Amino acid sequence: MKIKLPILESSFFLLLFCTISPSQAQVNSTPDTSSHNKIVLSISGEVNQPLHLTLTALQALPEHSITVKDKNGAPHQYTGVYVQDVLSKAGVTTGHELSGENLSKYVLASCADGYQVVYSLAELDSSFVQNLPIIAYKIDGQPLFKNKGPLRMVMPEDKKPARSCFQLQTLSVHFAQQ
Amino acid sequence: MGRSPKILISILVFGCIWMAVILISSFADARDTTKKSAPAPHLIPLSFPAYFGHRYQVPKDNPTTEEGVALGRMLFYEKALSKNNKISCASCHQQQHAFSDSLAFSLGADGTPQTRNTMALVNLLWVNRFFWDGRVKGLEAQIDTPLINLHEMNQSFAGTIAKLQTKKIYQEPFKAAFGDAAITKDRIEKALAQFERTLISCNSKYDQYLQGSYQPTATEQEGIGLFYGSPTQKSYLRRPSCSHCHGGAKTYEELYMNNGLDSLYQDPGRAGLTGEDYDSGRFRVVTLRNIALTAPYMHDGRFKTLPEVLDHYSDHIIASPALSPFLNSPQMVAGTPEHVSFTKEEKAALLAFLNMLTDSGFIQDKRFSDPFLSRQ
């Protein structure tokens, strides 16, 4: 317990200083409410069970909220599901299974605007990080804005928002091969 | 002295074995050459500066070869690929305009204007999805559209193949590139794709600056800072850098953005493909390499000059639900109390940077020019 306390404290401060680009500064944006029955997220690659999830199916997973600050310092509550829970559902090696060669796996996130970013599997896993990344479908209790939603990655431990990517569509898991 | 006959015999034995090996291997060679009717084409490397990176894929079944590229170049300039033998790929993709043209909408073989502005063919090696809306993956597949499209070259592959078969000049090139003289759809696509992959522009003033052989003027240096968003600059605090979407040294990343041209869309852009509202008015972000040569600008050629383009990003970004989040702030959107325009100096600096991206060697490179002209 003596060791754990400072970690908890530091993660609390990390949360405080995290920045997510401003959503309140949008001009003329409308929330996206139209995607409940469409496939909104696909999981592929090194998975036992490829998934194609509707928003309803995604929301059937345990819901979590995290609060992060935007670059103007205003806090926002993002609500969604742990990336780890989605990956586990697809049979990706998570938790206890995330060891050995599985640590050379990465997750490629692809978004509707063509943007792609990479995470290591360990960065998304509760056995490695304190504050778990989520796939958010709500901001401050409302659906995400159309130009950022319906889904957005939220990386609570990143100092820059660049990996909290908008309009997330697919996560594909791969072994790094060199 | 008694040893010499033994030595002689062993020399003879080795000699026989050696001869046998040579004979067998020459037979084996002969068998090989009867199998292959032409020598294998020569692979050529695609060279570019390290700062362009290797985020590209060349199909395993279509490596770039000297012979394939040479054939592709002929086909690129071949007017028999159009129904009335009047236009080739190069009619709209002209080398002096960085393989674009100067019209808002190019005219097809039948004289009909296209629905979107002709895209420049520059550094296609790094493009994964083609056209303004990214609807086709891979160069080989892209090629089919303009060849067949009613209002472009308007000729079926069967028609093209029949015409090429009557032209003797194509027998040898097809054989050299693909092993025999058969002319097929697959080979036409592959050869054109190989040629287009070689259209690499990497010797602009900006490249020379990156490689340490050119000292930019003060205005150019200011433009580089604005474009790439040096965090020390004031402007960076109120606007994101251009490079947020226009990439690093390549000035290209494969992104689709609504850049605030309209809020009611004559052309739905990527939404026409995906049916998603958030893709409305969204188009592929283009490379800015040789941008000074490719006027007019945007998917519909609405801006005639680069200063008009800069004016758009300064003062005319229209808010809409699909507007890129990176342009959607009160400072950038037109008509808000918080709006901040580019200063005259900033516009001049950005223009100076954009002009640095012109590669005069690229548009004069003989390897890319009309082979039918240079032969005369």
XYZ file of C-alpha atoms in Angstrom:
554
model
C 0.000 0.000 0.000
C 2.895 2.323 0.730
C 4.067 1.888 -2.848
C 0.645 2.237 -4.393
C -0.262 5.591 -2.890
C 2.203 7.743 -4.861
C 1.120 6.018 -8.072
C -2.499 6.840 -7.378
C -1.562 10.409 -6.609
C 0.463 10.838 -9.747
C -2.282 9.379 -11.887
C -4.720 11.800 -10.328
C -2.473 14.681 -11.355
C -2.013 13.213 -14.818
C -5.767 13.250 -15.238
C -5.870 16.861 -14.149
C -3.287 17.974 -16.676
C -4.442 15.902 -19.618
C -5.596 17.952 -22.569
C -8.200 17.031 -25.093
C -8.844 19.568 -27.854
C -11.801 21.813 -27.217
C -15.236 20.606 -28.086
C -17.038 23.551 -26.612
C -15.316 25.814 -29.119
C -17.082 24.195 -32.064
C -19.199 26.365 -34.292
C -22.498 25.029 -35.615
C -21.941 21.354 -34.777
C -24.741 18.903 -34.137
C -24.616 15.791 -31.977
C -24.706 12.499 -33.808
C -27.659 10.357 -32.830
C -28.201 8.328 -35.987
C -25.881 5.363 -35.591
C -27.501 2.902 -33.170
C -28.136 0.156 -35.704
C -25.151 0.668 -37.970
C -21.821 -1.082 -37.567
C -19.711 1.549 -35.838
C -16.625 -0.421 -34.816
C -14.759 -3.398 -36.250
C -12.014 -5.400 -34.545
C -9.757 -7.485 -36.779
C -6.288 -8.953 -37.192
C -4.775 -11.159 -34.457
C -8.144 -11.914 -32.859
C -9.967 -15.156 -32.146
C -13.263 -13.613 -33.081
C -13.443 -10.646 -35.465
C -16.129 -8.236 -34.290
C -18.443 -5.837 -36.078
C -20.271 -3.903 -33.409
C -23.290 -1.616 -33.518
C -23.468 1.174 -30.981
C -26.056 -0.872 -29.083
C -23.731 -3.887 -28.964
C -20.849 -1.701 -27.836
C -22.960 -0.126 -25.117
C -23.801 -3.582 -23.770
C -20.241 -3.697 -22.370
C -19.605 -2.186 -18.903
C -19.755 1.603 -19.065
C -17.009 3.819 -17.639
C -16.473 7.559 -17.439
C -13.253 9.495 -17.275
C -12.729 13.202 -16.907
C -10.026 14.929 -18.884
C -9.298 18.591 -19.402
C -9.301 20.280 -22.802
C -6.554 22.679 -23.790
C -8.425 25.604 -22.266
C -8.460 23.815 -18.935
C -12.153 22.959 -18.934
C -12.934 19.441 -17.690
C -15.011 17.100 -19.840
C -16.468 13.795 -18.891
C -16.120 11.138 -21.576
C -18.268 8.032 -21.260
C -17.675 4.776 -23.065
C -16.183 1.322 -22.719
C -12.671 0.184 -21.925
C -10.700 -0.647 -25.067
C -9.454 -3.667 -23.156
C -13.009 -4.989 -22.728
C -13.660 -4.712 -26.472
C -10.367 -6.438 -27.279
C -11.093 -9.216 -24.749
C -14.468 -9.774 -26.353
C -12.653 -10.331 -29.661
C -10.329 -12.812 -27.980
C -7.250 -10.604 -28.093
C -4.552 -11.485 -25.566
C -5.216 -9.192 -22.624
C -4.612 -9.239 -18.862
C -2.843 -12.420 -17.743
C -2.341 -13.531 -21.361
C -0.500 -10.344 -22.230
C 3.062 -11.567 -21.805
C 5.926 -13.008 -23.832
C 5.568 -12.559 -27.585
C 2.132 -11.033 -27.128
C 3.928 -7.918 -25.925
C 5.165 -7.391 -29.466
C 1.602 -6.856 -30.627
C 0.281 -3.449 -31.565
C -3.153 -2.050 -32.245
C -3.711 0.119 -35.317
C -6.660 2.478 -34.941
C -8.178 3.748 -38.190
C -10.621 6.631 -38.379
C -13.178 7.880 -40.893
C -10.977 10.798 -41.935
C -8.123 8.456 -42.873
C -6.148 9.143 -39.695
C -4.285 6.176 -38.220
C -2.437 5.804 -34.934
C -0.765 2.929 -33.135
C -0.862 1.775 -29.518
C 0.978 -1.133 -28.023
C -1.373 -3.714 -26.587
C 0.158 -3.111 -23.166
C -0.829 0.586 -23.180
C -4.477 -0.411 -23.327
C -4.299 -3.030 -20.594
C -5.149 -2.826 -16.896
C -2.203 -5.050 -15.991
C 0.116 -2.310 -17.314
C -1.593 1.062 -16.931
C -3.520 2.692 -14.150
C -5.958 4.803 -16.148
C -7.480 2.732 -18.900
C -8.166 4.246 -22.329
C -11.793 4.190 -23.375
C -13.740 4.195 -26.583
C -16.096 7.076 -25.842
C -19.571 7.580 -27.255
C -20.590 10.471 -25.028
C -19.105 13.758 -23.941
C -20.628 15.411 -20.867
C -23.589 13.049 -21.124
C -24.362 13.866 -24.769
C -23.489 11.954 -27.957
C -20.272 13.179 -29.578
C -20.419 15.875 -32.245
C -20.878 14.583 -35.776
C -17.397 15.597 -36.915
C -15.827 13.736 -33.981
C -18.189 10.831 -33.438
C -19.886 8.507 -33.108
C -16.811 7.039 -31.390
C -13.634 8.576 -30.103
C -10.589 7.078 -28.436
C -9.713 8.826 -25.190
C -6.184 8.271 -23.914
C -6.226 9.567 -20.325
C -2.480 9.321 -19.776
C -1.349 11.040 -22.972
C -0.161 14.622 -22.607
C -1.132 15.474 -26.200
C -4.594 14.677 -27.587
C -3.223 13.393 -30.903
C -3.918 9.732 -30.080
C -7.388 10.436 -28.739
C -8.548 10.128 -32.309
C -11.936 11.185 -33.670
C -14.365 9.017 -35.635
C -12.737 5.747 -34.691
C -13.864 2.970 -37.062
C -11.539 -0.009 -36.754
C -8.975 -1.468 -34.397
C -6.709 -4.058 -35.970
C -4.255 -6.072 -33.919
C -0.934 -7.184 -35.395
C 2.410 -8.626 -34.452
C 5.294 -6.238 -35.090
C 7.393 -8.110 -37.602
C 11.029 -7.308 -38.124
C 58.747 -40.366 -60.964
C 56.248 -43.243 -60.604
C 53.652 -40.788 -59.392
C 53.263 -38.858 -62.669
C 50.903 -41.390 -64.408
C 48.669 -41.260 -61.293
C 48.641 -37.472 -61.416
C 47.866 -37.578 -65.143
C 44.973 -39.982 -64.560
C 43.547 -37.904 -61.755
C 43.791 -34.763 -63.909
C 41.944 -36.609 -66.680
C 39.243 -37.839 -64.271
C 38.735 -34.343 -62.840
C 38.735 -32.922 -66.339
C 35.989 -35.350 -67.409
C 33.892 -34.536 -64.372
C 34.362 -30.805 -65.002
C 33.347 -31.196 -68.665
C 30.306 -33.213 -67.656
C 29.241 -30.542 -65.170
C 29.623 -27.821 -67.799
C 27.666 -29.860 -70.359
C 24.838 -30.599 -67.945
C 24.621 -27.033 -66.783
C 24.596 -25.741 -70.346
C 21.755 -28.126 -71.184
C 19.938 -26.926 -68.127
C 20.473 -23.336 -69.309
C 19.189 -24.232 -72.743
C 16.072 -25.753 -71.214
C 15.540 -22.607 -69.140
C 15.832 -20.285 -72.094
C 13.309 -22.318 -74.084
C 10.895 -21.929 -71.147
C 11.361 -18.172 -70.905
C 10.839 -16.510 -74.229
C 12.367 -13.235 -73.015
C 14.982 -12.365 -70.412
C 13.581 -11.356 -67.036
C 12.785 -7.624 -66.775
C 15.208 -5.573 -64.690
C 14.003 -4.400 -61.301
C 14.648 -0.721 -60.682
C 14.760 0.996 -57.306
C 12.418 3.894 -56.584
C 14.691 6.487 -55.041
C 13.688 9.369 -52.808
C 14.979 11.156 -49.719
C 14.763 9.306 -46.386
C 12.443 11.992 -45.001
C 9.654 10.802 -47.342
C 9.541 7.545 -45.403
C 8.336 4.152 -46.547
C 4.637 4.256 -45.788
C 3.670 2.716 -49.122
C 3.015 -0.647 -50.669
C 3.894 -1.854 -54.139
C 1.853 -4.965 -55.079
C 4.037 -8.093 -54.900
C 2.851 -9.157 -58.360
C 3.811 -5.851 -59.952
C 7.364 -4.891 -59.037
C 8.753 -1.824 -60.788
C 10.966 -2.810 -63.723
C 12.817 -0.860 -66.383
C 10.831 -2.596 -69.120
C 7.455 -2.237 -67.385
C 8.026 1.470 -66.791
C 9.085 1.988 -70.430
C 5.905 0.268 -71.637
C 3.800 2.213 -69.141
C 5.265 5.460 -70.417
C 4.277 4.546 -73.998
C 0.744 3.671 -72.891
C 0.478 6.883 -70.847
C 1.065 8.905 -74.018
C -0.925 6.557 -76.321
C -3.987 8.201 -77.872
C -5.265 4.854 -79.163
C -6.386 4.263 -75.577
C -9.317 6.623 -76.253
C -12.333 5.792 -78.369
C -11.713 8.455 -80.998
C -7.903 8.282 -80.774
C -7.836 11.912 -79.693
C -6.694 11.806 -76.074
C -4.169 9.939 -73.962
C -3.677 10.025 -70.185
C -1.212 12.845 -70.858
C -3.880 15.031 -72.465
C -5.234 15.905 -69.008
C -2.142 14.911 -67.017
C 0.393 17.231 -68.667
C 3.990 17.155 -67.473
C 4.380 20.958 -67.529
C 1.513 21.156 -65.019
C 2.920 18.421 -62.769
C 0.704 15.951 -64.638
C -2.460 17.983 -64.226
C -3.911 20.606 -66.576
C -5.004 24.209 -66.328
C -8.764 23.699 -66.606
C -11.269 23.551 -63.763
C -12.776 20.509 -65.487
C -10.823 18.641 -68.166
C -12.647 17.587 -71.312
C -13.113 13.905 -72.090
C -12.713 12.269 -75.513
C -16.320 13.242 -76.272
C -15.760 16.863 -75.241
C -17.734 16.543 -71.985
C -16.260 18.305 -68.948
C -15.352 16.075 -65.989
C -17.204 16.397 -62.708
C -14.073 17.122 -60.666
C -10.744 18.856 -61.194
C -7.969 16.694 -62.664
C -5.604 15.613 -59.909
C -1.867 16.105 -60.348
C 0.193 12.900 -60.573
C 2.938 13.575 -58.058
C 4.421 11.129 -55.564
C 1.627 8.606 -56.124
C 3.835 5.960 -54.536
C 2.554 7.221 -51.173
C -1.111 7.327 -52.182
C -3.139 4.346 -51.099
C -6.626 5.407 -52.144
C -7.231 7.321 -55.333
C -9.553 10.025 -56.673
C -10.838 13.032 -54.729
C -13.020 10.768 -52.600
C -10.554 7.904 -52.166
C -12.935 5.395 -53.722
C -10.360 3.113 -55.344
C -7.510 1.347 -53.596
C -4.257 0.990 -55.513
C -2.948 2.472 -58.766
C -3.571 -0.665 -60.821
C -7.293 -0.483 -60.041
C -7.463 3.305 -60.395
C -6.427 3.114 -64.023
C -9.628 1.373 -65.137
C -11.874 4.350 -64.421
C -10.471 6.980 -66.786
C -9.875 4.407 -69.520
C -13.428 3.125 -69.576
C -15.455 6.121 -68.314
C -17.947 7.297 -70.929
C -16.867 10.919 -70.572
C -13.160 10.289 -70.246
C -11.359 7.955 -72.665
C -14.516 5.931 -73.244
C -13.029 2.698 -74.555
C -13.430 -0.855 -73.279
C -10.310 -2.887 -72.556
C -11.299 -5.207 -75.418
C -11.263 -2.180 -77.729
C -7.923 -0.982 -76.403
C -6.347 -4.432 -76.680
C -7.588 -4.865 -80.259
C -6.114 -1.492 -81.249
C -2.765 -2.120 -79.547
C -2.502 -5.534 -81.221
C -2.470 -3.862 -84.617
C 0.463 -1.656 -83.583
C 3.779 -3.426 -84.100
C 5.624 -1.065 -81.740
C 3.949 -2.729 -78.751
C 5.018 -6.349 -79.435
C 8.545 -6.050 -78.118
C 7.740 -3.813 -75.120
C 5.016 -6.184 -73.843
C 7.372 -9.127 -74.333
C 10.217 -7.366 -72.537
C 8.019 -6.304 -69.632
C 5.937 -9.440 -69.148
C 7.737 -12.355 -70.873
C 5.578 -12.653 -73.994
C 3.819 -10.353 -76.403
C 0.271 -10.996 -75.143
C -1.637 -7.751 -74.510
C -4.047 -8.063 -71.592
C -6.049 -5.772 -69.310
C -3.904 -6.854 -66.364
C -0.676 -5.964 -68.167
C -1.942 -2.564 -69.340
C -2.927 -1.716 -65.750
C 0.364 -2.973 -64.367
C 2.567 -1.132 -66.844
C 0.735 2.178 -66.389
C 0.914 1.779 -62.606
C 4.654 1.081 -62.791
C 5.261 4.229 -64.823
C 3.124 6.364 -62.520
C 4.995 5.110 -59.443
C 8.185 6.566 -60.870
C 6.690 10.098 -60.949
C 8.543 11.133 -57.819
C 9.171 14.810 -57.192
C 11.895 15.400 -54.611
C 14.186 18.134 -55.864
C 12.328 21.345 -55.086
C 13.958 24.290 -53.346
C 12.392 22.974 -50.167
C 14.174 19.631 -50.645
C 17.415 21.467 -51.292
C 16.826 23.366 -48.043
C 16.150 20.114 -46.168
C 19.326 18.665 -47.623
C 21.349 21.713 -46.631
C 22.126 23.023 -50.111
C 19.738 25.988 -50.206
C 19.453 28.912 -47.832
C 15.842 30.159 -47.748
C 15.053 33.878 -47.881
C 13.646 35.450 -44.715
C 10.122 35.298 -46.184
C 10.504 31.638 -47.143
C 11.805 30.833 -43.676
C 8.811 32.585 -42.155
C 6.530 30.559 -44.470
C 8.148 27.282 -43.395
C 7.560 28.274 -39.773
C 3.910 29.129 -40.396
C 3.221 26.037 -42.483
C 4.761 23.601 -40.049
C 3.641 25.535 -37.001
C 6.705 26.387 -35.023
C 5.324 26.615 -31.476
C 7.305 29.771 -30.830
C 5.252 31.722 -33.318
C 2.249 33.751 -32.213
C 0.159 32.470 -35.111
C 0.558 28.933 -33.834
C -1.375 29.831 -30.726
C -4.451 30.888 -32.654
C -4.410 28.481 -35.595
C -3.249 24.944 -36.185
C -0.459 24.543 -38.710
C -1.216 23.704 -42.364
C 0.924 20.617 -41.918
C -1.622 19.212 -39.488
C -3.384 17.867 -42.580
C -0.804 18.496 -45.298
C 1.739 16.237 -43.634
C 5.475 16.541 -43.120
C 8.172 16.902 -45.746
C 6.046 15.069 -48.344
C 3.272 17.626 -47.712
C 0.978 14.624 -47.939
C -0.878 12.397 -45.558
C -3.814 10.339 -46.634
C -6.643 12.229 -44.950
C -10.148 13.257 -45.926
C -11.292 16.655 -44.717
C -14.100 19.121 -45.207
C -12.176 22.383 -45.535
C -15.125 24.719 -45.199
C -15.747 25.542 -48.851
C -19.526 25.124 -48.534
C -22.284 24.147 -46.178
C -24.671 23.052 -48.955
C -22.943 20.602 -51.208
C -23.257 20.434 -54.984
C -20.727 17.641 -54.776
C -21.208 15.424 -51.698
C -17.544 14.376 -51.748
C -16.776 11.245 -49.771
C -20.376 11.053 -48.533
C -21.317 10.025 -52.083
C -19.277 6.902 -51.405
C -20.015 6.166 -47.754
C -23.502 7.659 -47.326
C -22.350 9.154 -44.013
C -23.360 12.715 -43.146
C -20.005 13.326 -41.548
C -18.346 12.701 -44.924
C -20.293 15.523 -46.615
C -18.044 17.849 -48.557
C -15.085 15.805 -47.451
C -12.291 15.249 -49.992
C -8.838 13.722 -49.984
C -6.211 16.225 -48.834
C -3.827 16.652 -51.752
C -0.062 16.897 -51.838
C 1.211 20.458 -52.131
C 4.272 19.370 -54.075
C 4.327 21.453 -57.307
C 1.111 23.166 -56.226
C 2.089 26.387 -58.002
C 1.894 24.480 -61.310
C -1.513 22.881 -60.859
C -4.008 25.789 -60.823
C -6.978 25.977 -60.607
C -7.508 24.603 -57.106
C -9.950 22.488 -55.052
C -12.066 19.574 -56.275
C -14.071 21.926 -58.491
C -11.252 24.245 -59.526
C -13.038 27.197 -57.912
C -9.868 29.086 -56.983
C -7.755 30.319 -59.869
C -4.665 31.270 -57.891
C -2.813 30.351 -54.697
C -3.560 33.765 -53.110
C -7.263 32.925 -53.540
C -6.658 29.643 -51.723
C -4.885 31.452 -48.877
C -7.774 33.956 -48.706
C -10.136 31.037 -48.244
C -8.224 29.634 -45.275
C -7.845 33.135 -43.871
C -11.372 34.497 -44.146
C -13.933 32.234 -45.794
C -14.119 28.932 -43.909
C -17.799 28.055 -43.671
C -19.021 26.277 -40.554
C -21.022 23.091 -41.008
C -21.511 19.856 -39.048
C -18.989 18.108 -41.297
C -16.307 20.816 -41.150
C -12.926 19.416 -40.148
C -12.522 19.703 -36.364
C -9.079 21.164 -37.047
C -10.609 24.147 -38.860
C -13.641 24.426 -36.625
C -12.783 27.093 -34.111
C -14.149 30.625 -33.624
C -10.764 32.012 -34.675
C -10.885 30.272 -38.028
C -14.522 30.118 -39.061
C -15.738 33.129 -41.066
C -18.044 35.690 -39.513
C -17.409 35.071 -35.820
C -16.473 37.915 -33.444
C -13.295 36.008 -32.539
C -12.196 35.523 -36.167
C -8.552 36.248 -36.917
C -7.382 36.820 -40.493
C -3.929 36.037 -41.838
C -1.844 39.183 -42.057
C -0.535 40.359 -45.414
C 2.954 39.278 -44.324
C 1.740 35.830 -43.315
C 0.065 35.343 -46.683
C 3.245 36.422 -48.496
C 5.295 34.038 -46.370
C 2.973 31.087 -46.974
C 2.949 31.802 -50.693
C 6.754 31.905 -50.697
C 6.811 28.498 -49.000
C 4.309 27.005 -51.463
C 6.468 28.254 -54.331
C 9.444 26.471 -52.771
C 7.625 23.195 -53.468
C 7.949 23.599 -57.240
C 10.337 21.066 -58.735
C 11.366 22.313 -62.169
C 13.472 19.198 -62.731
C 10.361 17.038 -62.326
C 8.466 18.780 -65.105
C 11.479 18.648 -67.432
C 12.548 15.099 -66.624
C 12.975 13.265 -69.947
C 12.135 9.932 -68.298
C 8.568 11.169 -67.892
C 8.121 12.920 -71.238
C 6.287 11.785 -74.367
C 8.356 8.887 -75.792
C 6.779 9.305 -79.212
C 8.103 12.865 -79.459
C 11.613 12.155 -78.224
C 11.950 9.315 -80.722
C 11.499 11.650 -83.678
